[in-house]
Amino acid sequence: MQITDNGPEPNVFDIETATEQNDTYRTVAWSGKYLQVTLMSIPVGESIGLEAHPETDQFVRIEQGQGRAKLGPSKDELTLQQDVSDGWSVQVPAGTWHDVVNTGDEPLRLYVVYAPVHHAAGQVQQTADEAEHDEESGRDEPPEWAVEPEGGQPDEKA
């Protein structure tokens, strides 16, 4: 399924099918002014990466595979840990340290809704290393039409 981020215009697509067919670490599917949708595929034994977004709430929906969600007030205090699989969701309040680890034997496929927008519109990153490089180099910044909190959104990484 081909997904095109058409920016802050109306958009409709089969998110379940798109998520299940996605083979990239992260594909930005849609970027509005206040909200963004990304598709992710996490390889066996890997994770989305322990991080916190001080100004961004997230909704994570597992479509395929098995994992373990870890959340807490600091990177050393992940007090909420829950096994997750098809149909589970994880709500991540802004500032919460979080990670989702693939504990299964197939790719963990999920989608993430960010509010406000967190990534560059239409960005496709094949691997977590590519995503980290794009973030560090400034290639993964929200589009100009997105409404951002004052001071931007620096991520905290483990």
Steps between C-alpha positions, in 0.01 A plus 500: 500500500639839400464772765556867413522769766292778342565743783220680681239392242226244569624143465344153510678162489471147644732541800480134603608371157762774460648419843505125437670550161756756622859373501675826597612601845290815462285645224318828560152434358331834570602835650236750607535828686457343844528121449712248311468129411802273447526130414779292658647153459735388776725199425514200733698581815514874428295791635370846416776635725479632855410870483284778638328783310453793743230671288336207317224258600494168313250225426654169392286219347640150448369338180724194471751317715589491868688746713557651840409862573715673763408842642603713794606837639871452419712278279612312810150467647270326249231415753230391255585193294239312300510224239314617188379338179246546220231747604681650801561872535747701705434859603816702567457838672748772408823469697459128575796275428385213281604211280329212323718192451424226247492177706345283229630302204370732223519876435299707748275721289336802656388853433560809709293817525699804620347823627647742412678400180844354571666391171563637151202460266520192278824382661586134434776340707594142422683438829529638853859608419373701202233661720758594764731648235211705353409632847860589586561671163180706515336321203211382718340827610123569495373680187448877499120467510504305828411689817781438748534592868729792581862393518464201263511135594841369601487126561674332786669173405638234727 
